[in-house]
Amino acid sequence: MKFLTGLLAAVLLFAGMGASHAVVRIADDRGGRIGTYVDKYQDLRQSGETVIIDGLCASACTIVLGAIPHDRICVTSHATLGFHAAWDFGSNGRAITNPEATQMLYAMYPSQVKRWIGQRGGLTPRMLFLRGKQLEAMYKPCYLDAQASTAKPSRRSLPKADQLETARGQLLH
């Protein structure tokens, strides 16, 4: 009996590995250094994983829009993208706009996002927020019934306990 249950669990586990894919959820990312995000999203692009934007994705986080294929990004009703000019610390310790880095950042965005930013005066020190219907018109909606993590992405989805119990019950009858 235990052998059959174990065998069934193994079969369901391996069947589930091919049928689903992992997702990465962005929920509260205020950004950081551009280079760090470029590296992070290159790895994510190569992984083939889907990105769910389900909260704030601001500053360098928005590089995800240019690094990940459009069809692998979805947004929830909570998604908010925040755009601004790139900056460095000046000699006096204050933030100063970096025009070259700002241009590089802008160049990474898809054309529809560039158009939206341009219609609002471009990338400046002032934060521009893209959310709601305007964002949903650019990216497909996603639903949080997908398995997602804000930490490490899951590489496979495991059968739920109730699915295993149902399958076990069918095996015994």
Short mmCIF file of N, CA and C in Angstrom, two decimals:
data_model
loop_
_atom_site.label_atom_id
_atom_site.label_comp_id
_atom_site.label_asym_id
_atom_site.label_seq_id
_atom_site.Cartn_x
_atom_site.Cartn_y
_atom_site.Cartn_z
N MET A 1 0.83 -1.20 0.00
CA MET A 1 0.00 0.00 0.00
C MET A 1 0.87 1.26 0.00
N LYS A 2 1.85 1.31 0.90
CA LYS A 2 2.74 2.47 0.94
C LYS A 2 3.54 2.59 -0.34
N PHE A 3 3.91 1.45 -0.91
CA PHE A 3 4.67 1.46 -2.16
C PHE A 3 3.84 2.09 -3.27
N LEU A 4 2.56 1.68 -3.37
CA LEU A 4 1.69 2.22 -4.41
C LEU A 4 1.47 3.72 -4.23
N THR A 5 1.29 4.15 -2.98
CA THR A 5 1.11 5.58 -2.71
C THR A 5 2.37 6.36 -3.10
N GLY A 6 3.53 5.83 -2.75
CA GLY A 6 4.79 6.47 -3.10
C GLY A 6 4.99 6.53 -4.61
N LEU A 7 4.65 5.44 -5.28
CA LEU A 7 4.78 5.39 -6.73
C LEU A 7 3.86 6.41 -7.39
N LEU A 8 2.63 6.49 -6.90
CA LEU A 8 1.68 7.47 -7.44
C LEU A 8 2.18 8.89 -7.21
N ALA A 9 2.70 9.16 -6.03
CA ALA A 9 3.22 10.50 -5.74
C ALA A 9 4.36 10.85 -6.67
N ALA A 10 5.25 9.89 -6.93
CA ALA A 10 6.37 10.13 -7.84
C ALA A 10 5.89 10.41 -9.25
N VAL A 11 4.90 9.65 -9.70
CA VAL A 11 4.35 9.86 -11.05
C VAL A 11 3.73 11.24 -11.16
N LEU A 12 2.94 11.64 -10.17
CA LEU A 12 2.32 12.96 -10.19
C LEU A 12 3.36 14.07 -10.13
N LEU A 13 4.41 13.87 -9.37
CA LEU A 13 5.47 14.86 -9.26
C LEU A 13 6.14 15.08 -10.61
N PHE A 14 6.53 14.01 -11.26
CA PHE A 14 7.20 14.15 -12.55
C PHE A 14 6.27 14.65 -13.64
N ALA A 15 5.01 14.28 -13.58
CA ALA A 15 4.05 14.78 -14.56
C ALA A 15 3.85 16.28 -14.39
N GLY A 16 3.82 16.74 -13.15
CA GLY A 16 3.63 18.15 -12.87
C GLY A 16 4.81 19.00 -13.28
N MET A 17 5.99 18.41 -13.32
CA MET A 17 7.19 19.17 -13.68
C MET A 17 7.12 19.69 -15.10
N GLY A 18 6.62 18.90 -16.02
CA GLY A 18 6.55 19.33 -17.41
C GLY A 18 5.35 20.20 -17.69
N ALA A 19 4.30 20.05 -16.91
CA ALA A 19 3.05 20.74 -17.19
C ALA A 19 3.02 22.17 -16.68
N SER A 20 3.89 22.52 -15.77
CA SER A 20 3.85 23.87 -15.23
C SER A 20 5.23 24.51 -15.31
N HIS A 21 5.26 25.81 -15.11
CA HIS A 21 6.53 26.50 -15.11
C HIS A 21 6.56 27.44 -13.91
N ALA A 22 7.73 27.82 -13.53
CA ALA A 22 7.89 28.68 -12.37
C ALA A 22 7.62 30.13 -12.75
N VAL A 23 7.29 30.88 -11.74
CA VAL A 23 7.08 32.31 -11.92
C VAL A 23 7.83 33.07 -10.84
N VAL A 24 8.15 34.31 -11.15
CA VAL A 24 8.78 35.21 -10.20
C VAL A 24 7.81 36.36 -9.98
N ARG A 25 7.56 36.69 -8.73
CA ARG A 25 6.61 37.74 -8.39
C ARG A 25 7.36 38.96 -7.88
N ILE A 26 7.07 40.12 -8.48
CA ILE A 26 7.63 41.39 -8.03
C ILE A 26 6.52 42.11 -7.28
N ALA A 27 6.76 42.42 -6.00
CA ALA A 27 5.70 43.01 -5.20
C ALA A 27 6.09 44.33 -4.53
N ASP A 28 7.31 44.49 -4.12
CA ASP A 28 7.72 45.71 -3.42
C ASP A 28 9.18 45.95 -3.70
N ASP A 29 9.48 46.35 -4.92
CA ASP A 29 10.86 46.53 -5.34
C ASP A 29 11.07 47.99 -5.69
N ARG A 30 11.83 48.69 -4.88
CA ARG A 30 12.07 50.12 -5.06
C ARG A 30 13.27 50.42 -5.95
N GLY A 31 13.92 49.36 -6.47
CA GLY A 31 15.03 49.57 -7.38
C GLY A 31 16.37 49.59 -6.70
N GLY A 32 17.36 50.06 -7.43
CA GLY A 32 18.74 50.08 -6.93
C GLY A 32 19.68 50.38 -8.08
N ARG A 33 20.84 49.77 -8.05
CA ARG A 33 21.85 50.02 -9.08
C ARG A 33 21.44 49.35 -10.40
N ILE A 34 21.56 50.09 -11.48
CA ILE A 34 21.14 49.59 -12.79
C ILE A 34 21.87 48.30 -13.15
N GLY A 35 23.18 48.27 -12.96
CA GLY A 35 23.96 47.08 -13.31
C GLY A 35 23.50 45.82 -12.60
N THR A 36 23.12 45.95 -11.35
CA THR A 36 22.63 44.81 -10.58
C THR A 36 21.37 44.25 -11.20
N TYR A 37 20.47 45.14 -11.62
CA TYR A 37 19.21 44.70 -12.24
C TYR A 37 19.41 44.13 -13.63
N VAL A 38 20.34 44.68 -14.38
CA VAL A 38 20.63 44.14 -15.71
C VAL A 38 21.10 42.69 -15.56
N ASP A 39 22.01 42.44 -14.62
CA ASP A 39 22.51 41.07 -14.39
C ASP A 39 21.39 40.15 -13.92
N LYS A 40 20.61 40.61 -12.98
CA LYS A 40 19.51 39.82 -12.42
C LYS A 40 18.52 39.42 -13.50
N TYR A 41 18.16 40.37 -14.35
CA TYR A 41 17.15 40.09 -15.37
C TYR A 41 17.70 39.31 -16.56
N GLN A 42 19.01 39.38 -16.81
CA GLN A 42 19.60 38.52 -17.84
C GLN A 42 19.44 37.06 -17.42
N ASP A 43 19.74 36.78 -16.16
CA ASP A 43 19.58 35.41 -15.65
C ASP A 43 18.12 34.98 -15.72
N LEU A 44 17.22 35.87 -15.35
CA LEU A 44 15.79 35.56 -15.38
C LEU A 44 15.31 35.34 -16.82
N ARG A 45 15.79 36.13 -17.76
CA ARG A 45 15.42 35.96 -19.16
C ARG A 45 15.82 34.57 -19.65
N GLN A 46 17.02 34.15 -19.31
CA GLN A 46 17.51 32.84 -19.74
C GLN A 46 16.78 31.69 -19.08
N SER A 47 16.22 31.92 -17.90
CA SER A 47 15.53 30.86 -17.17
C SER A 47 14.20 30.46 -17.83
N GLY A 48 13.61 31.37 -18.60
CA GLY A 48 12.32 31.09 -19.22
C GLY A 48 11.14 31.33 -18.30
N GLU A 49 11.39 31.82 -17.10
CA GLU A 49 10.32 32.02 -16.14
C GLU A 49 9.45 33.22 -16.48
N THR A 50 8.23 33.18 -15.99
CA THR A 50 7.26 34.25 -16.16
C THR A 50 7.40 35.23 -15.00
N VAL A 51 7.17 36.51 -15.25
CA VAL A 51 7.23 37.54 -14.22
C VAL A 51 5.83 38.07 -13.97
N ILE A 52 5.43 38.04 -12.70
CA ILE A 52 4.18 38.64 -12.25
C ILE A 52 4.53 39.93 -11.54
N ILE A 53 4.01 41.05 -12.02
CA ILE A 53 4.19 42.31 -11.30
C ILE A 53 2.92 42.52 -10.50
N ASP A 54 3.07 42.50 -9.18
CA ASP A 54 1.93 42.49 -8.26
C ASP A 54 2.09 43.53 -7.16
N GLY A 55 2.70 44.63 -7.47
CA GLY A 55 2.93 45.67 -6.49
C GLY A 55 3.89 46.67 -7.10
N LEU A 56 4.63 47.36 -6.26
CA LEU A 56 5.55 48.38 -6.75
C LEU A 56 6.78 47.77 -7.40
N CYS A 57 7.09 48.26 -8.58
CA CYS A 57 8.34 47.96 -9.30
C CYS A 57 8.82 49.32 -9.78
N ALA A 58 9.80 49.89 -9.08
CA ALA A 58 10.21 51.26 -9.37
C ALA A 58 11.69 51.34 -9.70
N SER A 59 12.04 52.44 -10.34
CA SER A 59 13.42 52.76 -10.64
C SER A 59 14.05 51.65 -11.47
N ALA A 60 15.19 51.12 -11.06
CA ALA A 60 15.90 50.10 -11.85
C ALA A 60 15.10 48.81 -11.99
N CYS A 61 14.16 48.57 -11.12
CA CYS A 61 13.30 47.39 -11.24
C CYS A 61 12.58 47.37 -12.59
N THR A 62 12.25 48.55 -13.11
CA THR A 62 11.49 48.63 -14.36
C THR A 62 12.27 48.13 -15.57
N ILE A 63 13.56 47.88 -15.40
CA ILE A 63 14.36 47.29 -16.48
C ILE A 63 13.76 45.95 -16.90
N VAL A 64 13.01 45.33 -16.02
CA VAL A 64 12.35 44.05 -16.33
C VAL A 64 11.53 44.15 -17.61
N LEU A 65 10.97 45.32 -17.89
CA LEU A 65 10.12 45.49 -19.07
C LEU A 65 10.87 45.31 -20.37
N GLY A 66 12.14 45.66 -20.38
CA GLY A 66 12.95 45.50 -21.58
C GLY A 66 13.76 44.22 -21.61
N ALA A 67 14.00 43.65 -20.44
CA ALA A 67 14.85 42.46 -20.35
C ALA A 67 14.09 41.16 -20.55
N ILE A 68 12.84 41.13 -20.15
CA ILE A 68 12.02 39.92 -20.23
C ILE A 68 11.05 40.08 -21.40
N PRO A 69 10.89 39.05 -22.22
CA PRO A 69 9.94 39.16 -23.33
C PRO A 69 8.54 39.55 -22.86
N HIS A 70 7.90 40.39 -23.63
CA HIS A 70 6.57 40.92 -23.31
C HIS A 70 5.58 39.81 -22.94
N ASP A 71 5.61 38.70 -23.65
CA ASP A 71 4.65 37.62 -23.40
C ASP A 71 4.93 36.84 -22.12
N ARG A 72 6.03 37.14 -21.44
CA ARG A 72 6.35 36.48 -20.18
C ARG A 72 6.18 37.41 -18.99
N ILE A 73 5.53 38.55 -19.22
CA ILE A 73 5.23 39.50 -18.14
C ILE A 73 3.73 39.66 -18.04
N CYS A 74 3.22 39.59 -16.82
CA CYS A 74 1.82 39.92 -16.61
C CYS A 74 1.71 40.83 -15.39
N VAL A 75 0.59 41.53 -15.29
CA VAL A 75 0.38 42.49 -14.20
C VAL A 75 -0.94 42.18 -13.49
N THR A 76 -0.94 42.42 -12.19
CA THR A 76 -2.18 42.30 -11.43
C THR A 76 -2.77 43.69 -11.24
N SER A 77 -3.91 43.77 -10.62
CA SER A 77 -4.54 45.07 -10.37
C SER A 77 -3.75 45.89 -9.35
N HIS A 78 -2.80 45.26 -8.64
CA HIS A 78 -1.98 45.97 -7.66
C HIS A 78 -0.67 46.49 -8.24
N ALA A 79 -0.39 46.17 -9.49
CA ALA A 79 0.89 46.52 -10.10
C ALA A 79 1.02 48.04 -10.28
N THR A 80 2.21 48.54 -9.96
CA THR A 80 2.54 49.95 -10.16
C THR A 80 3.99 50.02 -10.60
N LEU A 81 4.24 50.69 -11.71
CA LEU A 81 5.59 50.89 -12.19
C LEU A 81 5.98 52.34 -11.93
N GLY A 82 7.19 52.55 -11.42
CA GLY A 82 7.67 53.90 -11.12
C GLY A 82 8.92 54.20 -11.92
N PHE A 83 8.88 55.28 -12.70
CA PHE A 83 9.98 55.67 -13.58
C PHE A 83 10.54 57.02 -13.18
N HIS A 84 11.86 57.16 -13.25
CA HIS A 84 12.51 58.46 -13.04
C HIS A 84 13.88 58.42 -13.70
N ALA A 85 14.52 59.58 -13.78
CA ALA A 85 15.86 59.67 -14.35
C ALA A 85 16.85 58.95 -13.44
N ALA A 86 17.89 58.39 -14.06
CA ALA A 86 18.97 57.77 -13.28
C ALA A 86 19.78 58.88 -12.61
N TRP A 87 20.37 58.56 -11.47
CA TRP A 87 21.13 59.56 -10.75
C TRP A 87 22.34 58.94 -10.05
N ASP A 88 23.26 59.78 -9.70
CA ASP A 88 24.45 59.43 -8.93
C ASP A 88 24.55 60.40 -7.76
N PHE A 89 25.40 60.05 -6.80
CA PHE A 89 25.68 61.01 -5.74
C PHE A 89 26.73 61.98 -6.23
N GLY A 90 26.47 63.27 -6.06
CA GLY A 90 27.44 64.30 -6.42
C GLY A 90 28.51 64.43 -5.36
N SER A 91 29.46 65.31 -5.58
CA SER A 91 30.57 65.51 -4.64
C SER A 91 30.09 66.00 -3.28
N ASN A 92 28.95 66.68 -3.25
CA ASN A 92 28.40 67.16 -1.98
C ASN A 92 27.45 66.14 -1.34
N GLY A 93 27.34 64.96 -1.94
CA GLY A 93 26.49 63.92 -1.36
C GLY A 93 25.05 63.96 -1.82
N ARG A 94 24.70 64.94 -2.63
CA ARG A 94 23.33 65.05 -3.13
C ARG A 94 23.18 64.30 -4.45
N ALA A 95 21.96 63.88 -4.72
CA ALA A 95 21.68 63.16 -5.96
C ALA A 95 21.72 64.13 -7.14
N ILE A 96 22.44 63.73 -8.19
CA ILE A 96 22.46 64.51 -9.43
C ILE A 96 22.11 63.58 -10.58
N THR A 97 21.33 64.09 -11.51
CA THR A 97 20.90 63.29 -12.66
C THR A 97 22.11 62.89 -13.50
N ASN A 98 22.10 61.64 -13.94
CA ASN A 98 23.14 61.12 -14.82
C ASN A 98 22.52 60.95 -16.20
N PRO A 99 22.77 61.91 -17.12
CA PRO A 99 22.11 61.87 -18.43
C PRO A 99 22.42 60.60 -19.24
N GLU A 100 23.67 60.13 -19.19
CA GLU A 100 24.04 58.93 -19.96
C GLU A 100 23.30 57.70 -19.44
N ALA A 101 23.28 57.53 -18.12
CA ALA A 101 22.59 56.38 -17.54
C ALA A 101 21.08 56.49 -17.76
N THR A 102 20.56 57.71 -17.73
CA THR A 102 19.13 57.91 -17.99
C THR A 102 18.79 57.49 -19.41
N GLN A 103 19.63 57.88 -20.37
CA GLN A 103 19.39 57.50 -21.77
C GLN A 103 19.48 55.98 -21.94
N MET A 104 20.44 55.36 -21.28
CA MET A 104 20.59 53.91 -21.35
C MET A 104 19.34 53.22 -20.78
N LEU A 105 18.87 53.71 -19.66
CA LEU A 105 17.67 53.16 -19.02
C LEU A 105 16.46 53.29 -19.95
N TYR A 106 16.28 54.47 -20.49
CA TYR A 106 15.16 54.75 -21.39
C TYR A 106 15.21 53.84 -22.62
N ALA A 107 16.40 53.62 -23.15
CA ALA A 107 16.57 52.79 -24.34
C ALA A 107 16.16 51.33 -24.10
N MET A 108 16.18 50.89 -22.86
CA MET A 108 15.82 49.51 -22.54
C MET A 108 14.31 49.26 -22.59
N TYR A 109 13.51 50.29 -22.48
CA TYR A 109 12.07 50.11 -22.38
C TYR A 109 11.44 49.80 -23.73
N PRO A 110 10.34 49.03 -23.73
CA PRO A 110 9.59 48.80 -24.97
C PRO A 110 8.99 50.11 -25.48
N SER A 111 8.70 50.16 -26.77
CA SER A 111 8.23 51.40 -27.40
C SER A 111 6.97 51.97 -26.75
N GLN A 112 6.02 51.13 -26.38
CA GLN A 112 4.79 51.66 -25.79
C GLN A 112 5.05 52.32 -24.44
N VAL A 113 6.02 51.82 -23.69
CA VAL A 113 6.39 52.43 -22.41
C VAL A 113 7.14 53.74 -22.66
N LYS A 114 8.03 53.74 -23.65
CA LYS A 114 8.74 54.98 -24.01
C LYS A 114 7.74 56.06 -24.41
N ARG A 115 6.75 55.68 -25.19
CA ARG A 115 5.72 56.64 -25.63
C ARG A 115 5.00 57.23 -24.42
N TRP A 116 4.61 56.35 -23.48
CA TRP A 116 3.90 56.78 -22.28
C TRP A 116 4.77 57.76 -21.48
N ILE A 117 6.04 57.42 -21.30
CA ILE A 117 6.96 58.29 -20.55
C ILE A 117 7.12 59.62 -21.29
N GLY A 118 7.31 59.57 -22.62
CA GLY A 118 7.48 60.78 -23.41
C GLY A 118 6.29 61.72 -23.32
N GLN A 119 5.09 61.16 -23.28
CA GLN A 119 3.87 61.97 -23.17
C GLN A 119 3.78 62.70 -21.83
N ARG A 120 4.59 62.28 -20.87
CA ARG A 120 4.58 62.88 -19.54
C ARG A 120 5.85 63.67 -19.24
N GLY A 121 6.60 64.01 -20.31
CA GLY A 121 7.76 64.86 -20.14
C GLY A 121 9.09 64.13 -20.06
N GLY A 122 9.09 62.82 -20.21
CA GLY A 122 10.34 62.06 -20.19
C GLY A 122 10.78 61.69 -18.79
N LEU A 123 11.96 61.10 -18.72
CA LEU A 123 12.52 60.70 -17.43
C LEU A 123 13.18 61.92 -16.78
N THR A 124 12.66 62.28 -15.63
CA THR A 124 13.17 63.42 -14.87
C THR A 124 13.37 62.95 -13.43
N PRO A 125 13.88 63.81 -12.56
CA PRO A 125 14.01 63.40 -11.16
C PRO A 125 12.66 63.09 -10.49
N ARG A 126 11.58 63.59 -11.06
CA ARG A 126 10.24 63.35 -10.52
C ARG A 126 9.76 61.96 -10.95
N MET A 127 9.21 61.20 -10.01
CA MET A 127 8.73 59.84 -10.28
C MET A 127 7.42 59.88 -11.05
N LEU A 128 7.34 59.07 -12.11
CA LEU A 128 6.11 58.89 -12.89
C LEU A 128 5.58 57.49 -12.57
N PHE A 129 4.29 57.39 -12.28
CA PHE A 129 3.70 56.10 -11.94
C PHE A 129 2.76 55.62 -13.03
N LEU A 130 3.00 54.42 -13.51
CA LEU A 130 2.14 53.76 -14.50
C LEU A 130 1.42 52.63 -13.79
N ARG A 131 0.09 52.69 -13.79
CA ARG A 131 -0.71 51.67 -13.10
C ARG A 131 -2.12 51.65 -13.66
N GLY A 132 -2.92 50.79 -13.13
CA GLY A 132 -4.33 50.74 -13.49
C GLY A 132 -4.58 50.40 -14.94
N LYS A 133 -5.60 51.02 -15.50
CA LYS A 133 -6.03 50.71 -16.87
C LYS A 133 -4.94 50.99 -17.90
N GLN A 134 -4.15 52.03 -17.67
CA GLN A 134 -3.07 52.33 -18.62
C GLN A 134 -2.05 51.19 -18.66
N LEU A 135 -1.68 50.66 -17.51
CA LEU A 135 -0.74 49.55 -17.46
C LEU A 135 -1.38 48.28 -17.99
N GLU A 136 -2.61 48.03 -17.61
CA GLU A 136 -3.32 46.83 -18.06
C GLU A 136 -3.54 46.82 -19.58
N ALA A 137 -3.54 48.00 -20.19
CA ALA A 137 -3.66 48.08 -21.65
C ALA A 137 -2.36 47.66 -22.34
N MET A 138 -1.26 47.72 -21.62
CA MET A 138 0.05 47.39 -22.20
C MET A 138 0.48 45.95 -21.93
N TYR A 139 0.05 45.39 -20.82
CA TYR A 139 0.48 44.05 -20.42
C TYR A 139 -0.71 43.19 -20.05
N LYS A 140 -0.58 41.90 -20.31
CA LYS A 140 -1.68 40.99 -20.02
C LYS A 140 -1.91 40.87 -18.51
N PRO A 141 -3.15 40.62 -18.15
CA PRO A 141 -3.45 40.44 -16.73
C PRO A 141 -2.95 39.07 -16.25
N CYS A 142 -2.64 38.99 -14.99
CA CYS A 142 -2.28 37.69 -14.43
C CYS A 142 -3.07 37.48 -13.15
N TYR A 143 -3.15 36.27 -12.78
CA TYR A 143 -3.95 35.89 -11.65
C TYR A 143 -3.05 35.17 -10.66
N LEU A 144 -3.24 35.44 -9.39
CA LEU A 144 -2.33 34.93 -8.39
C LEU A 144 -2.60 33.48 -7.99
N ASP A 145 -3.35 32.75 -8.81
CA ASP A 145 -3.49 31.32 -8.53
C ASP A 145 -2.26 30.59 -9.05
N ALA A 146 -1.38 31.30 -9.78
CA ALA A 146 -0.11 30.72 -10.21
C ALA A 146 0.82 30.66 -9.00
N GLN A 147 1.69 29.69 -8.98
CA GLN A 147 2.65 29.59 -7.89
C GLN A 147 3.72 30.64 -8.08
N ALA A 148 3.92 31.50 -7.09
CA ALA A 148 4.90 32.57 -7.22
C ALA A 148 5.63 32.79 -5.91
N SER A 149 6.78 33.40 -6.02
CA SER A 149 7.59 33.66 -4.84
C SER A 149 8.28 35.00 -5.01
N THR A 150 8.40 35.76 -3.92
CA THR A 150 9.16 36.99 -3.98
C THR A 150 10.62 36.71 -3.70
N ALA A 151 10.93 35.55 -3.20
CA ALA A 151 12.32 35.20 -2.93
C ALA A 151 12.88 34.41 -4.09
N LYS A 152 13.11 33.14 -3.90
CA LYS A 152 13.64 32.31 -4.97
C LYS A 152 12.49 31.73 -5.77
N PRO A 153 12.58 31.73 -7.08
CA PRO A 153 11.52 31.14 -7.88
C PRO A 153 11.49 29.63 -7.71
N SER A 154 10.30 29.10 -7.70
CA SER A 154 10.13 27.65 -7.62
C SER A 154 10.43 27.05 -8.98
N ARG A 155 11.13 25.95 -9.01
CA ARG A 155 11.49 25.33 -10.27
C ARG A 155 10.46 24.31 -10.74
N ARG A 156 9.57 23.89 -9.85
CA ARG A 156 8.52 22.96 -10.25
C ARG A 156 7.37 23.10 -9.28
N SER A 157 6.19 22.73 -9.70
CA SER A 157 5.08 22.76 -8.77
C SER A 157 4.79 21.34 -8.32
N LEU A 158 4.60 21.21 -7.04
CA LEU A 158 4.33 19.90 -6.46
C LEU A 158 2.83 19.69 -6.38
N PRO A 159 2.39 18.44 -6.48
CA PRO A 159 0.96 18.20 -6.32
C PRO A 159 0.53 18.59 -4.92
N LYS A 160 -0.65 19.14 -4.79
CA LYS A 160 -1.19 19.51 -3.49
C LYS A 160 -1.62 18.25 -2.75
N ALA A 161 -1.66 18.34 -1.44
CA ALA A 161 -1.99 17.19 -0.61
C ALA A 161 -3.36 16.62 -0.98
N ASP A 162 -4.34 17.49 -1.23
CA ASP A 162 -5.68 16.98 -1.58
C ASP A 162 -5.68 16.26 -2.93
N GLN A 163 -4.82 16.70 -3.85
CA GLN A 163 -4.72 16.01 -5.14
C GLN A 163 -4.12 14.62 -4.95
N LEU A 164 -3.11 14.53 -4.10
CA LEU A 164 -2.51 13.22 -3.83
C LEU A 164 -3.52 12.30 -3.15
N GLU A 165 -4.27 12.85 -2.19
CA GLU A 165 -5.25 12.02 -1.48
C GLU A 165 -6.35 11.55 -2.41
N THR A 166 -6.81 12.41 -3.32
CA THR A 166 -7.83 12.02 -4.30
C THR A 166 -7.29 10.93 -5.21
N ALA A 167 -6.08 11.11 -5.70
CA ALA A 167 -5.47 10.10 -6.57
C ALA A 167 -5.26 8.79 -5.82
N ARG A 168 -4.85 8.88 -4.56
CA ARG A 168 -4.66 7.68 -3.74
C ARG A 168 -5.98 6.96 -3.56
N GLY A 169 -7.05 7.74 -3.31
CA GLY A 169 -8.37 7.13 -3.14
C GLY A 169 -8.83 6.43 -4.42
N GLN A 170 -8.55 7.01 -5.56
CA GLN A 170 -8.94 6.39 -6.83
C GLN A 170 -8.14 5.12 -7.07
N LEU A 171 -6.91 5.10 -6.64
CA LEU A 171 -6.06 3.93 -6.81
C LEU A 171 -6.55 2.77 -5.96
N LEU A 172 -7.06 3.08 -4.77
CA LEU A 172 -7.50 2.04 -3.85
C LEU A 172 -8.86 1.47 -4.22
N HIS A 173 -9.61 2.15 -5.02
CA HIS A 173 -10.96 1.66 -5.38
C HIS A 173 -10.96 0.91 -6.66
#
